[in-house]
XYZ file of C-alpha atoms in Angstrom:
161
model
C -64.393 23.010 -25.125
C -63.810 22.529 -21.275
C -62.165 25.392 -19.395
C -59.302 23.270 -18.227
C -58.354 22.433 -21.340
C -58.993 25.733 -23.171
C -56.378 27.355 -20.348
C -53.861 25.337 -21.392
C -54.427 25.629 -24.723
C -53.722 29.428 -23.975
C -50.602 28.878 -21.770
C -49.148 26.304 -24.781
C -49.553 29.297 -27.180
C -48.256 31.956 -24.936
C -44.866 30.096 -24.391
C -44.428 29.237 -28.128
C -44.997 32.745 -28.869
C -42.321 34.178 -26.209
C -44.782 36.823 -24.525
C -44.185 34.464 -21.566
C -41.155 35.074 -19.743
C -39.264 33.410 -17.140
C -38.930 35.955 -13.610
C -35.513 35.012 -13.168
C -33.452 34.749 -16.764
C -30.008 33.756 -15.304
C -30.155 30.751 -12.409
C -28.497 32.170 -9.114
C -25.655 30.557 -7.697
C -25.595 29.289 -4.019
C -23.466 31.518 -1.874
C -20.954 29.906 0.717
C -22.656 30.840 3.759
C -25.278 27.966 2.839
C -22.215 25.305 2.322
C -21.655 25.462 6.441
C -21.652 21.628 6.562
C -17.757 22.029 4.702
C -16.634 24.821 7.070
C -17.580 23.104 10.388
C -14.949 22.161 12.884
C -15.390 20.191 16.119
C -13.650 21.741 19.089
C -12.364 19.412 22.186
C -10.078 20.693 24.464
C -7.627 18.862 26.892
C -8.046 21.277 29.333
C -12.047 20.849 29.875
C -13.500 17.967 31.318
C -14.194 15.011 28.231
C -18.102 15.697 26.670
C -20.022 13.428 28.620
C -21.859 12.466 25.564
C -21.797 11.904 21.690
C -21.385 15.967 20.970
C -18.160 18.033 20.920
C -17.125 20.763 23.225
C -17.774 23.223 20.497
C -18.064 23.786 16.631
C -16.583 26.456 15.005
C -17.787 27.637 11.990
C -16.124 31.068 10.058
C -18.560 33.360 11.818
C -19.196 31.920 15.226
C -17.880 29.289 18.036
C -21.172 27.128 19.263
C -19.999 25.764 23.369
C -22.180 22.994 23.851
C -23.041 23.310 27.697
C -20.468 23.679 30.382
C -21.591 22.046 33.889
C -19.005 22.269 37.078
C -16.205 19.983 36.737
C -12.838 19.725 36.616
C -10.516 18.862 33.439
C -10.090 15.272 34.337
C -14.397 15.107 34.726
C -14.602 15.175 38.749
C -17.654 17.199 40.119
C -16.721 20.458 41.668
C -18.344 20.737 45.202
C -18.749 24.096 47.123
C -20.871 27.117 46.675
C -23.123 28.164 42.921
C -19.911 31.010 42.865
C -17.747 27.902 42.800
C -19.653 25.816 40.700
C -20.260 28.684 38.215
C -16.658 29.658 38.187
C -15.999 25.965 37.125
C -18.748 25.998 34.091
C -16.725 29.356 32.720
C -13.392 28.354 33.055
C -14.807 25.314 31.085
C -15.876 27.687 28.261
C -12.885 29.498 28.693
C -10.750 26.427 28.141
C -12.736 25.365 25.072
C -12.668 28.783 23.231
C -8.688 29.022 23.812
C -8.677 25.537 22.053
C -11.070 27.382 19.397
C -8.858 30.051 18.795
C -11.251 32.969 20.848
C -11.768 34.111 24.615
C -14.146 35.011 26.751
C -14.175 38.279 25.799
C -15.354 37.570 22.635
C -18.660 35.654 23.684
C -21.660 37.181 22.216
C -24.629 35.419 23.922
C -24.547 33.330 27.023
C -27.655 30.755 28.263
C -27.588 29.741 31.704
C -29.509 26.836 33.580
C -30.463 26.998 36.919
C -31.957 24.047 39.021
C -33.022 26.221 41.574
C -33.356 30.356 41.054
C -32.729 31.251 44.757
C -29.365 30.544 43.325
C -29.441 33.626 40.428
C -27.906 36.148 42.969
C -25.285 34.202 43.595
C -24.542 33.188 40.287
C -24.644 36.653 38.964
C -22.295 38.043 41.634
C -19.442 35.385 40.047
C -20.984 35.743 36.142
C -20.296 39.735 36.453
C -16.265 38.980 37.316
C -16.110 37.055 34.235
C -18.447 38.915 31.832
C -17.391 42.579 32.110
C -18.238 43.042 28.534
C -22.135 42.188 28.990
C -22.732 39.513 26.378
C -26.652 39.020 25.538
C -27.955 36.577 28.045
C -30.682 34.326 29.237
C -30.987 32.542 32.453
C -33.674 29.532 33.273
C -35.127 27.526 36.056
C -34.583 23.831 34.955
C -36.227 20.709 36.807
C -32.729 18.982 36.393
C -29.152 19.052 34.984
C -26.899 16.493 33.540
C -25.433 14.923 36.590
C -27.782 16.700 39.050
C -25.914 19.670 38.780
C -26.914 23.188 40.087
C -25.921 25.138 37.080
C -25.227 24.785 33.858
C -23.765 27.501 30.951
C -23.444 27.570 27.204
C -22.442 30.056 24.910
C -21.958 31.577 21.306
C -18.349 33.487 20.713
C -16.744 34.978 18.041
C -13.853 33.536 16.430
């Protein structure tokens, strides 16, 4: 008798004689956290420019609000001209409008991602940013080659509901 056949016979005997017991006796229910698709709500604010593509301003879940990137445009979608501070302010105002629509606020932001077309604007952007995010949420700031509509700055965030 070859080795693989002998192993199969031994395994079969162990299972039949109840010497083999499964590690998990009772199946475990899937926690509700893993069924998030049914708990997601798309958020779109009339006080922020309409999304420029096939996405929502934000997605709200029971545990967080995930805001899409905001570029310096007004509620009608017109580009905001001026300094990097003015453009940063426009981005933050858009995020604030979206968060308000979702039942949250800037004060509940836990993470911000900032995209700059030119890192020479970092200090000036920080001046405006610091006025709004006094609670100092976690943050990343990266330089990118190009942003949508060739803007200088884009911000996205995650907030608590």
